[in-house]
Coordinates of C-alpha atoms and ligand atoms in Angstrom, one line a residue:
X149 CA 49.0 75.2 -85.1
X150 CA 47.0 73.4 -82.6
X151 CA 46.1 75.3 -79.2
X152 CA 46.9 74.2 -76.2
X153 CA 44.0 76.1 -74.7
X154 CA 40.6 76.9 -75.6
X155 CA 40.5 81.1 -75.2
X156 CA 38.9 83.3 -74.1
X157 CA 38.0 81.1 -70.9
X158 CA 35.4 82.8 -68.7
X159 CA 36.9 82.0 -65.5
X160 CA 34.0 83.7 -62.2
X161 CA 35.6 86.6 -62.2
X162 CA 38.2 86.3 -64.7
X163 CA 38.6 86.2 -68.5
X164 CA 41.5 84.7 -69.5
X165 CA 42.4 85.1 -73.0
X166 CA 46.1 84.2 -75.8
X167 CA 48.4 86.9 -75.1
X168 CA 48.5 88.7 -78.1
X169 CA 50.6 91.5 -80.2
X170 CA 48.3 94.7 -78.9
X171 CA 49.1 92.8 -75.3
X172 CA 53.1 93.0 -75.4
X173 CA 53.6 95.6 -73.8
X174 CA 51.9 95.3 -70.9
X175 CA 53.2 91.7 -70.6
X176 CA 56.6 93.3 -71.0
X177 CA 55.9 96.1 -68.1
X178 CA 55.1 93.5 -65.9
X179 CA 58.3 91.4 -66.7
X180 CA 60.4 94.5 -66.0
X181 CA 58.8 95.4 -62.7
X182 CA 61.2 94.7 -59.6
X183 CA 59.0 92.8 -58.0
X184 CA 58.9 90.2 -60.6
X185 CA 62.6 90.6 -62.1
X186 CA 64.4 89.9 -58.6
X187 CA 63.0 86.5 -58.6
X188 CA 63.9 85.3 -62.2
X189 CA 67.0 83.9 -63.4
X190 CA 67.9 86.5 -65.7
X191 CA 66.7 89.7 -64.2
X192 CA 67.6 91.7 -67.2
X193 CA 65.0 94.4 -68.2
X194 CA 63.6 93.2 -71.6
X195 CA 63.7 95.7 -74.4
X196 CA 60.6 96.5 -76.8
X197 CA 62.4 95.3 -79.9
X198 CA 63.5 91.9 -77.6
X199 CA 60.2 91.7 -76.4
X200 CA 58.8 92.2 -80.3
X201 CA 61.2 89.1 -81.4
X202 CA 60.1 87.5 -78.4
X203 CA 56.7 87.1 -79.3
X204 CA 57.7 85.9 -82.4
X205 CA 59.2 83.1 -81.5
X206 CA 56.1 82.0 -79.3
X207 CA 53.6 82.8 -81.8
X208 CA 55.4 79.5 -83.7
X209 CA 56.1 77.5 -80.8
X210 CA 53.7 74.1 -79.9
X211 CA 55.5 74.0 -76.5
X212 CA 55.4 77.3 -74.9
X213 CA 52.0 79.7 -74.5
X214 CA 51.4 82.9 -72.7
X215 CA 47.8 83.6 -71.3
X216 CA 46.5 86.8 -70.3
X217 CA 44.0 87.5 -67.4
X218 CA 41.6 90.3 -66.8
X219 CA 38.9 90.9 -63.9
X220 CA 35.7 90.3 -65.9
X221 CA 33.2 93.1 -65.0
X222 CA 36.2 96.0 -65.1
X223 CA 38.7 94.2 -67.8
X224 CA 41.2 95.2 -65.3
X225 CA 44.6 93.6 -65.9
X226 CA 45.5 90.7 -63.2
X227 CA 48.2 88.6 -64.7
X228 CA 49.9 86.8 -67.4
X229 CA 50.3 82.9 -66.9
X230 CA 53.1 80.9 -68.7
X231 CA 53.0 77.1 -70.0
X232 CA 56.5 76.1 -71.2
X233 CA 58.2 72.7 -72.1
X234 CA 54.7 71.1 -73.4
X235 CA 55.5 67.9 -73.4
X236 CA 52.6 65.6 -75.0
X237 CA 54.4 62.4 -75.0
X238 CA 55.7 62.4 -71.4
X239 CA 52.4 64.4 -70.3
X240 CA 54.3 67.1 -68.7
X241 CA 54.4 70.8 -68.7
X242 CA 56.1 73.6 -66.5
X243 CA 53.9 76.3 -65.6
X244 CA 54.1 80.2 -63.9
X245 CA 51.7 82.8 -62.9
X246 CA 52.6 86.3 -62.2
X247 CA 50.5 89.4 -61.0
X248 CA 50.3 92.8 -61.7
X249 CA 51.6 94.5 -58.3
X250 CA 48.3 96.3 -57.5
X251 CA 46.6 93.2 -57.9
X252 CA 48.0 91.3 -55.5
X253 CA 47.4 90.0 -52.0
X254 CA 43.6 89.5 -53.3
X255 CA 43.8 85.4 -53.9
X256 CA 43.4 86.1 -57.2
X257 CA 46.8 83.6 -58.0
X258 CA 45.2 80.9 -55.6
X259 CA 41.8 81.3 -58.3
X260 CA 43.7 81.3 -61.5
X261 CA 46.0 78.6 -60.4
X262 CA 42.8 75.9 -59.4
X263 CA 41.1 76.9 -62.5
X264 CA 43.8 76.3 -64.8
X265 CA 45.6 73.3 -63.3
X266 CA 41.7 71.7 -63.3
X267 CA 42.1 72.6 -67.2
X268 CA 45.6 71.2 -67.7
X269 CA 44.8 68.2 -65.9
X270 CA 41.7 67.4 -68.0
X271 CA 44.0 67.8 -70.8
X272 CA 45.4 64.6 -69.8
X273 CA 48.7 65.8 -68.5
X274 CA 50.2 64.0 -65.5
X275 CA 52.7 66.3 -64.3
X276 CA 52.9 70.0 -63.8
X277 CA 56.2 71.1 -62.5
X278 CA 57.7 74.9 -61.7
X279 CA 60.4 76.4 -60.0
X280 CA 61.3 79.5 -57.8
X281 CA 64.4 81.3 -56.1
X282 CA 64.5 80.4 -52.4
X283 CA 64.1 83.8 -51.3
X284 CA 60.6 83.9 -53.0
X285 CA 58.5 83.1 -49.4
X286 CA 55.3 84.0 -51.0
X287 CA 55.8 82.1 -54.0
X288 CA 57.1 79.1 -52.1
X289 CA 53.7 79.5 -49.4
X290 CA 51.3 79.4 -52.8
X291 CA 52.9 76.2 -54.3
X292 CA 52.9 74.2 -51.1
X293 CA 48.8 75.7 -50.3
X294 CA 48.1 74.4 -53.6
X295 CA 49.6 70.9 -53.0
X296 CA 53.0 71.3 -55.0
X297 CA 55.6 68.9 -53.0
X298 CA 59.0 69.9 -52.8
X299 CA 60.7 67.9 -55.4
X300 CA 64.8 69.0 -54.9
X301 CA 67.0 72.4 -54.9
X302 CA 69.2 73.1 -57.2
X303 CA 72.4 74.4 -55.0
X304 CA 73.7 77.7 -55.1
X305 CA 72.3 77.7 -58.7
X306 CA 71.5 82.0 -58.7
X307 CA 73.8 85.0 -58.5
X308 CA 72.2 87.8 -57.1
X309 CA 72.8 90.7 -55.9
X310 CA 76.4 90.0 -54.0
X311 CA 75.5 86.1 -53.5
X312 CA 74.4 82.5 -54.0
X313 CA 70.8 81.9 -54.0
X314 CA 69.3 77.7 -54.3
X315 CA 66.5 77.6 -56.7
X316 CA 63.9 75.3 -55.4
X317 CA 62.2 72.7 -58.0
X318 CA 58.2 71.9 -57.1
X319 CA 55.6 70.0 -58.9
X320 CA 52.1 68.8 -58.8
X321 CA 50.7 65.1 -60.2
X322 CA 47.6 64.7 -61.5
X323 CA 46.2 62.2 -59.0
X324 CA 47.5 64.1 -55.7
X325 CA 45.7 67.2 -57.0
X326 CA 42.6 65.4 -57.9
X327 CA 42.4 63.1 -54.6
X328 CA 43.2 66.2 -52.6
X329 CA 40.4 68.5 -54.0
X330 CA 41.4 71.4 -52.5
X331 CA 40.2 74.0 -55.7
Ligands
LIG686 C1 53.7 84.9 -56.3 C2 52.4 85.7 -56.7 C3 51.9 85.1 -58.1 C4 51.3 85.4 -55.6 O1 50.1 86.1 -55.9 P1 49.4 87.0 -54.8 O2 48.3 87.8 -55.4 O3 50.5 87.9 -54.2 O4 49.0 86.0 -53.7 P2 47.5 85.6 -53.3 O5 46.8 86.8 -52.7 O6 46.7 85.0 -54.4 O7 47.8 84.6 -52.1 C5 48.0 83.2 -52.4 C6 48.9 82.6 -51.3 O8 50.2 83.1 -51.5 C7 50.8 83.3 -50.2 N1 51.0 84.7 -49.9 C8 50.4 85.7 -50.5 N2 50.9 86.9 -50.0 C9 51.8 86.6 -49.0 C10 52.6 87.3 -48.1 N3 52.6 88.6 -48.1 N4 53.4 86.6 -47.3 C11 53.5 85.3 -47.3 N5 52.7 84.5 -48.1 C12 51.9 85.1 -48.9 C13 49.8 82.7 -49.2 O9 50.0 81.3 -49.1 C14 48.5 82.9 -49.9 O10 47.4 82.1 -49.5 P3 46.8 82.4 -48.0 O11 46.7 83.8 -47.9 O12 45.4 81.7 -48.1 O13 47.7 81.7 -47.1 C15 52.5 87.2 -56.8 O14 52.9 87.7 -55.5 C16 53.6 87.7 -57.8 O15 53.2 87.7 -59.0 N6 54.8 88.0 -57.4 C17 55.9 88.5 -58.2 C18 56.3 87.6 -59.3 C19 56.6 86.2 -58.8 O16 57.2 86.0 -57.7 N7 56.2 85.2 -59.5 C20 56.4 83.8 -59.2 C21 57.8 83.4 -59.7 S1 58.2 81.8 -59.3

């Protein structure tokens, strides 16, 4: 199957690598941490045999890829990234980034983020979109330093914890970023 992206990537400080089998589990403590549960639209805990079948399923997909991040001189775990909904034809793609809690506060998301969305640009997509729980002020702060506009709100669209939360849609066009050259 053709990649998406060209790994490992030596990124500065980073190496960012394909999330692979010996990586699951780490991937899967980081999806079951609080921190990063209470913002996503399921937050069930993920089992090992779930997380096992869902690996699976990615290791076949063309449209959906999970990269994994490291500090370069320690190897110290940072983050796993998501691409999801490749779409070639419509040069579109919906992205995520999230970081191990003792990792954060450090800019490294603002780092991985220019460094990657120069990569996904050059790939000749046009449109990188994403989309967050409106309680999720630092998420929401990163997207609109990085140049994400607001695109719409999905209305009352999250049950949590006793009430209705809006999930908040964002994305990113080629040209804006480019012409912007914030990175
Ligand atoms: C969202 C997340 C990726 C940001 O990474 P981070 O390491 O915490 O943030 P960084 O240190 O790289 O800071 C990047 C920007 O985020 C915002 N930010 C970071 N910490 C913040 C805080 N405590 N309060 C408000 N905004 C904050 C700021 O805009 C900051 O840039 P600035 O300091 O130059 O203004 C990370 O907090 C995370 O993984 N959270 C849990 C999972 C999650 O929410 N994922 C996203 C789901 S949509």
């Amino acid at each position: 199957m053709k990649k998406f992206f060209k790994t490992p990537m030596k990124a500065n400080e980073f190496i960012i690598k394909d999330l692979e089998l010996k990586d699951i589990e780490i991937a899967r403590k980081l999806h079951n941490d609080k921190s990063v549960l209470k913002f996503l639209t399921d937050p069930s805990r993920v089992s090992k045999i779930q997380q096992s079948k869902w690996f699976l399923n990615l290791a076949e997909s063309s449209k959906s890829f999970r990269l994994i991040i490291f500090e370069k001189s320690s190897m110290t775990f940072i983050g796993i990234f998501r691409i999801d909904q490749l779409d070639l034809k419509n040069k579109s793609v919906v992205i995520g980034l999230d970081i191990t809690p003792k990792q954060r506060g450090k800019k490294f998301s603002l780092k991985i983020y220019h460094y990657l969305l120069r990569y996904i640009f050059k790939m000749n997509i046009n449109r990188v979109s994403l989309e967050t729980l409106e309680t999720n002020k630092i998420a929401i702060n990163l997207y609109k330093k990085l140049g994400f506009k607001k695109e719409g709100r999905l209305r009352e669209a999250i049950w949590r914890d006793g009430r209705f939360l809006d999930c908040i849609k964002f994305s990113l066009l080629k040209k804006e970023y480019l012409d912007a050259k914030n990175f």
